Coordinates of C-alpha atoms in Angstrom, one line a residue:
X1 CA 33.7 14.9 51.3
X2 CA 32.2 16.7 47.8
X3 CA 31.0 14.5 45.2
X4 CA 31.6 15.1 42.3
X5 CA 29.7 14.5 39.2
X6 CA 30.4 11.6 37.0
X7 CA 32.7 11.7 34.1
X8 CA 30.9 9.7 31.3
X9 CA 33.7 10.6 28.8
X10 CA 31.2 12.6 27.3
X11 CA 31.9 15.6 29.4
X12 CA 35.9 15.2 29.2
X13 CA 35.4 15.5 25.1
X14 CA 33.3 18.3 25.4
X15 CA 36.2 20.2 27.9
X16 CA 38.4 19.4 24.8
X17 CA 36.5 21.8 22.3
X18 CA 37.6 24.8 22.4
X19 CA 35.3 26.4 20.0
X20 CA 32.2 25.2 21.8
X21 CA 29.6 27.5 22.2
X22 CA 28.4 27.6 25.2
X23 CA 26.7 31.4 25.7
X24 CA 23.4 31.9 24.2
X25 CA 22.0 35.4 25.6
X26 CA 22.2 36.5 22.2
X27 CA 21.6 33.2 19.9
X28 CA 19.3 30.7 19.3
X29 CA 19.3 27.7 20.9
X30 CA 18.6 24.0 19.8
X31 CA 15.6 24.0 22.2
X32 CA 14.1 27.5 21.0
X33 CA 14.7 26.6 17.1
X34 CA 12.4 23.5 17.6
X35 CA 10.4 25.1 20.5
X36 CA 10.8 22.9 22.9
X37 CA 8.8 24.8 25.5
X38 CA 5.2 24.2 23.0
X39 CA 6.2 20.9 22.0
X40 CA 6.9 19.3 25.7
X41 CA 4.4 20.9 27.2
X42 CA 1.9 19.9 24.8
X43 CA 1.3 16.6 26.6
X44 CA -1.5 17.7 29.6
X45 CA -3.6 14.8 30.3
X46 CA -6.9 14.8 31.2
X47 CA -6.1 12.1 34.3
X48 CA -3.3 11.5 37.1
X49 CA -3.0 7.9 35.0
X50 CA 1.0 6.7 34.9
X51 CA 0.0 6.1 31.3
X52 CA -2.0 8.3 29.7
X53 CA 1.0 10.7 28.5
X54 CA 2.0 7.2 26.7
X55 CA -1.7 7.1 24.8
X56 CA -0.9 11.4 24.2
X57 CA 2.5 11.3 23.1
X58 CA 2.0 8.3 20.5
X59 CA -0.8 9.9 18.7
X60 CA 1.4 13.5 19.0
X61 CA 4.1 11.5 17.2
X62 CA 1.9 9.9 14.6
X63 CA 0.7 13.6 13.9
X64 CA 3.7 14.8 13.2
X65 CA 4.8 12.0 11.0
X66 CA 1.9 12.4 9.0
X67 CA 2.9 15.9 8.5
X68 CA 5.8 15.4 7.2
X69 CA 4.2 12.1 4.7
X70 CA 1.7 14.9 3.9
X71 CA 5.1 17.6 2.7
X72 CA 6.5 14.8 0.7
X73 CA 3.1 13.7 -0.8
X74 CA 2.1 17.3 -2.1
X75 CA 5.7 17.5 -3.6
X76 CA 5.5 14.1 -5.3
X77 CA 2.5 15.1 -7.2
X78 CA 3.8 18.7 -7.9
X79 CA 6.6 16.7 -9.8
X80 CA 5.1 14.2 -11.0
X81 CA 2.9 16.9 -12.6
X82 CA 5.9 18.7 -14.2
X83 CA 7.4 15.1 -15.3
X84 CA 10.3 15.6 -12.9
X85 CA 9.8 12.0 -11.8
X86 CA 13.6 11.3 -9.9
X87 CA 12.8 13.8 -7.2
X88 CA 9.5 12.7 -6.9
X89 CA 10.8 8.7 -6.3
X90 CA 13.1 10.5 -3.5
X91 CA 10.3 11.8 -2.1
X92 CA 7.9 8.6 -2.2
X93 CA 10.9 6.5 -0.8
X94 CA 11.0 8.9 2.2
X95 CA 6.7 8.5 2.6
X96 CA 8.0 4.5 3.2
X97 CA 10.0 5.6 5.5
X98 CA 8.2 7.5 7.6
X99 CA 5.6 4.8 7.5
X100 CA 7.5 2.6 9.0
X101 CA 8.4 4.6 12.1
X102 CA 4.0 5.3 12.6
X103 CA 4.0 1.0 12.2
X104 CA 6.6 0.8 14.9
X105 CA 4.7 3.1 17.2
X106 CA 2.3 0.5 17.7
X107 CA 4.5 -1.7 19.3
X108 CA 4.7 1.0 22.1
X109 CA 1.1 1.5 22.6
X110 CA 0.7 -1.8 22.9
X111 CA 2.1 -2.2 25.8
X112 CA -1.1 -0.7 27.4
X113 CA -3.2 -2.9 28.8
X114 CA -7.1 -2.9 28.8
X115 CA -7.5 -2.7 32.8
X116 CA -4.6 0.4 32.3
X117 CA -7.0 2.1 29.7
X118 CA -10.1 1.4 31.0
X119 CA -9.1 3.5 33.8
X120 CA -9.0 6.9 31.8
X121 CA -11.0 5.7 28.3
X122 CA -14.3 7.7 29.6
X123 CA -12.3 11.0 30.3
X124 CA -11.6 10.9 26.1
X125 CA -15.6 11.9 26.0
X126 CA -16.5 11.2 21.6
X127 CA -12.4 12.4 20.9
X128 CA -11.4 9.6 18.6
X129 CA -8.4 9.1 15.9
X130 CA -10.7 8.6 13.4
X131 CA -11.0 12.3 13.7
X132 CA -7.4 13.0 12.4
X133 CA -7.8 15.2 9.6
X134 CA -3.8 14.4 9.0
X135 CA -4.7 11.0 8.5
X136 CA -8.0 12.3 6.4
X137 CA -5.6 14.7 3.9
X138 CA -3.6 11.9 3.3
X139 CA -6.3 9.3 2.3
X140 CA -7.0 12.2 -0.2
X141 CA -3.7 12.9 -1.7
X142 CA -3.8 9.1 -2.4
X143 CA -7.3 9.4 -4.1
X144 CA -9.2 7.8 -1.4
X145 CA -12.2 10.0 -1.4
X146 CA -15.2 9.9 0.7
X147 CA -17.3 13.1 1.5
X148 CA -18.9 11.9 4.6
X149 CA -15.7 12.3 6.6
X150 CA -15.9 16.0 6.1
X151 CA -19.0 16.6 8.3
X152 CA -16.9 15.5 11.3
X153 CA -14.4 19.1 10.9
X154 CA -17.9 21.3 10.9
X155 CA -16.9 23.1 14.4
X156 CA -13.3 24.8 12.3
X157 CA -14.1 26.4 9.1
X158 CA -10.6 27.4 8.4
X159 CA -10.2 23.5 8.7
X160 CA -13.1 22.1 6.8
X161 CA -12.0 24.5 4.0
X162 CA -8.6 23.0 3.8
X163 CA -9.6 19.7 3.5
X164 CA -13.0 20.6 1.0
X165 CA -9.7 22.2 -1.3
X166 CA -7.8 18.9 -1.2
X167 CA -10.8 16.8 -1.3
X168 CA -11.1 18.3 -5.0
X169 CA -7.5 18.3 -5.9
X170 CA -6.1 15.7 -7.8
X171 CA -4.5 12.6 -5.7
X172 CA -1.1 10.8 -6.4
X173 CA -2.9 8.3 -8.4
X174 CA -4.4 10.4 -10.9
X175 CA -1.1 12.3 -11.6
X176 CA 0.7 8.9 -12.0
X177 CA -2.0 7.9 -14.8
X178 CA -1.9 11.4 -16.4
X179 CA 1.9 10.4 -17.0
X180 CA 1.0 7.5 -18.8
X181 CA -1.3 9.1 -21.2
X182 CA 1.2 11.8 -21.6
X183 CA 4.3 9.1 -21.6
X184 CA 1.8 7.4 -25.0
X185 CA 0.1 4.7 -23.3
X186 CA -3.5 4.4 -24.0
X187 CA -6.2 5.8 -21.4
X188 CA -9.6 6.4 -21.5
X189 CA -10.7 10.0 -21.9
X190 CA -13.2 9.6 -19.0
X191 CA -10.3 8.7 -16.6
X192 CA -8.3 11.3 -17.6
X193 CA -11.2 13.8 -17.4
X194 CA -13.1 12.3 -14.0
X195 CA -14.1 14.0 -11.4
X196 CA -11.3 13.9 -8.8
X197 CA -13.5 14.5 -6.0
X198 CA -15.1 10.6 -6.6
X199 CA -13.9 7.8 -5.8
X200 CA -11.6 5.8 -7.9
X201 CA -13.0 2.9 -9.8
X202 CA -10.8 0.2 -11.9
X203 CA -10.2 0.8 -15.2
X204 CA -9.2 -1.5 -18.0
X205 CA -7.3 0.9 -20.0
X206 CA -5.4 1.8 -16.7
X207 CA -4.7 -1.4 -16.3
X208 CA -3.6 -2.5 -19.8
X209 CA -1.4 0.8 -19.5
X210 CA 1.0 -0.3 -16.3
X211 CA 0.5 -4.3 -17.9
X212 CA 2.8 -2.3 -20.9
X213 CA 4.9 -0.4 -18.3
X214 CA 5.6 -4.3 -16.4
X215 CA 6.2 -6.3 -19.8
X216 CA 8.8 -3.5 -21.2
X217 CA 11.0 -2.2 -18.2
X218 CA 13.5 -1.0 -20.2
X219 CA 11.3 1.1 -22.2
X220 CA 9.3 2.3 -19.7
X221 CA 12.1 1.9 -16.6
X222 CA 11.0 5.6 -14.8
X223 CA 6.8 4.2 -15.1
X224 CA 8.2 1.1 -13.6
X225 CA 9.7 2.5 -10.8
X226 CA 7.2 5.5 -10.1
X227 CA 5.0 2.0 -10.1
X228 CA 6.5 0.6 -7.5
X229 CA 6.8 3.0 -5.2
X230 CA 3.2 3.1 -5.4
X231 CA 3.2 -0.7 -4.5
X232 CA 5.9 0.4 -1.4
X233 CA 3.5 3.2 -0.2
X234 CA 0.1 1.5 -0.3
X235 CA 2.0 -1.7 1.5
X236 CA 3.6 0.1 4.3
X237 CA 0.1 1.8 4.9
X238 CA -1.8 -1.2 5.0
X239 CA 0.7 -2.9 7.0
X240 CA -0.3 0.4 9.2
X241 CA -3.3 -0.5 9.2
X242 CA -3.1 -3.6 10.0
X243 CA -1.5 -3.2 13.4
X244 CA -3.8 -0.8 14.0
X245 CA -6.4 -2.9 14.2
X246 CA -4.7 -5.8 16.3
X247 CA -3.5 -3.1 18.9
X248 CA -7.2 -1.6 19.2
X249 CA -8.3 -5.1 19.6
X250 CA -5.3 -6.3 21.9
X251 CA -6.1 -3.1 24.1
X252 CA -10.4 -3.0 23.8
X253 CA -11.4 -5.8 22.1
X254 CA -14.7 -5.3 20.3
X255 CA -15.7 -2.5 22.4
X256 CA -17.4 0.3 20.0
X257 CA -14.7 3.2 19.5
X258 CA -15.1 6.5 21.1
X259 CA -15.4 8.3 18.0
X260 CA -18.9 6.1 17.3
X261 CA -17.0 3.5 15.2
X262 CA -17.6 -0.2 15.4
X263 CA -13.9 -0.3 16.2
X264 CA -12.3 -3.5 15.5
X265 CA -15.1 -4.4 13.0
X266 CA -14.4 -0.9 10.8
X267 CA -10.9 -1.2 10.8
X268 CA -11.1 -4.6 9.4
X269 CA -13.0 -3.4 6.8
X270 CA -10.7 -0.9 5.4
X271 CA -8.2 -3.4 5.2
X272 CA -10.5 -4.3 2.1
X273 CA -9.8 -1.0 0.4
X274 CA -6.8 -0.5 -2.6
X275 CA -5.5 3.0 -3.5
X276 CA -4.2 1.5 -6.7
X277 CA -6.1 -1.2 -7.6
X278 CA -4.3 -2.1 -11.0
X279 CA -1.0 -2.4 -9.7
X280 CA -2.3 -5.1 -7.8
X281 CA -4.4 -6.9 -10.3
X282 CA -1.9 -6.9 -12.9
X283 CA 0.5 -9.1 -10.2
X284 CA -2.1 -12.1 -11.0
X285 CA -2.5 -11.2 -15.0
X286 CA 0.8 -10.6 -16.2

C-alpha cells in the first residue's frame, strides 16, 4: 500500500490558494533574496564536534544583530544631529530590542558544557570574540574609545580604516550633549569642542544640564526621553555583558581566553565601565 504524506492542515490551505505562486524559473525566491546558499553554508567547523556549529552559529547570530544595532546607531546620531529627535527614539527603541535577542543567545550557549568545549577549544588557535570589530564599532558609536583595540585589525587595511574613521567620529553621547547646548542648557566649551577620539570623562556642566532636563519634564519632555533611551541602551548592554561573563565562566571558568584575555577577570572589569556617566549620577543627586 502507498503512503501518503501527512496532511498537517497546512498543506490543505495552501491547495486552497489559488493565486499561489509556485513557479520560480524566472523570479526570485525567498531563499535567493536572503541568500540562503552563503548564509547556511557559512557554518564549516573546524571539528566533527555535535556542537561546535552551536558555538559558530551563536556568534554568526550575534554578528548580525550587531549589524543591524550598528544601522540603527549611525541613523540615531544622523538625527539627532539634524534635531529630528522622534525617529531617532524609534531607532534607539529598536537597539533595545535587538539587545535583548544577543542577551537571550546566551541562554543557548550555555548549554555547552566545559568537557563539550574542551574537546574542540584548541582547534580555535588565538580566534577570540574580543576580536569582533562589530562589537568594537559599536563601543565607538557610544563614545567608548580606546585605541589599543585597533592594533588587533592590522592584517585588513580596508578594515582598520573603517574603524580608524569611526574611532574619530562623534559617538551617540556627544550628539545627545550637542542637543543640550543647542536646546539652551549650559555646557562647557571644552566638551562641546573635545576631541572625540578620547575618552569620555564626567562633566559637571553635563551633568547639571540633564539634572535641568529631570527636574522640568515638561519643558524639556523630547531631552527627557532621548535620556532615557540612553539609560534603556547602556542597561540592556550591560545586562549583555553581564551574562557574558557568567556563561564564559559557567563554560571555562578562569581559564585565560583564547584571544590572550584574562577572561572572566576582564569581563568583570568592564562591567565597571559607564557610556553615560551623568545619567547615572544624577539618579542619586536629584
Amino acid at each position: 500500500m502507498d503512503k501518503k504524506p501527512l496532511d498537517n492542515g497546512q498543506n490543505r490551505a495552501a491547495q486552497g490558494e489559488a493565486g499561489l505562486h509556485t513557479n520560480f524559473k524566472e523570479n526570485m525566491t525567498y531563499g535567493e533574496y536572503l541568500h540562503l546558499d552563503k548564509l547556511l553554508t557559512a557554518q564549516d567547523g573546524l571539528t566533527d564536534h555535535h556542537d561546535e556549529p552551536l558555538f559558530i552559529m551563536i556568534h554568526q547570530v550575534s554578528e548580525l544583530w550587531m549589524k543591524l544595532i550598528l544601522h540603527e546607531l549611525r541613523a540615531a546620531i544622523k538625527n539627532i544631529e539634524n534635531d529630528d529627535l522622534q525617529p531617532a527614539f524609534k531607532q534607539l527603541a529598536r537597539v533595545s530590542k535587538i539587545q535583548t535577542q544577543i542577551i537571550q543567545g546566551w541562554d543557548v550557549l550555555s548549554t555547552l558544557t566545559p568537557a563539550e568545549y574542551m574537546e574542540f577549544r584548541s582547534s580555535l588557535g588565538n580566534a577570540s570574540g574580543f576580536q569582533s570589530y562589530q562589537y568594537r564599532m559599536i563601543e565607538f558609536a557610544l563614545g567608548y574609545k580606546t585605541k589599543h583595540v585597533l592594533k588587533i585589525y592590522e592584517k585588513d587595511e580596508e578594515l582598520l580604516n573603517t574603524l580608524t574613521d569611526a574611532f574619530h567620529q562623534p559617538g551617540l553621547y556627544d550628539v545627545a550633549i550637542r542637543k543640550l547646548a543647542r536646546a539652551g542648557l549650559p555646557i562647557d566649551e571644552e566638551i562641546l569642542l573635545r576631541d572625540v577620539s578620547a575618552p569620555y570623562e564626567p562633566n559637571a556642566s553635563v551633568l547639571e544640564a540633564w539634572k535641568t532636563v529631570y527636574r522640568d519634564v515638561d519643558q524639556y519632555w523630547e531631552l527627557y526621553q532621548l535620556a532615557e533611551k540612553l539609560v534603556d541602551i547602556e542597561d540592556w548592554l550591560q545586562q549583555w555583558r553581564f551574562r557574558h561573563m557568567k556563561t564564559v565562566e559557567r563554560i571555562i571558568g578562569f581559564k585565560t581566553g583564547t584571544g590572550g584575555s584574562s577572561g572572566v577577570h576582564y569581563l568583570k572589569r568592564v562591567l565597571d565601565q559607564y557610556f553615560f556617566p551623568e545619567l547615572w549620577t544624577l539618579r542619586t543627586e536629584i
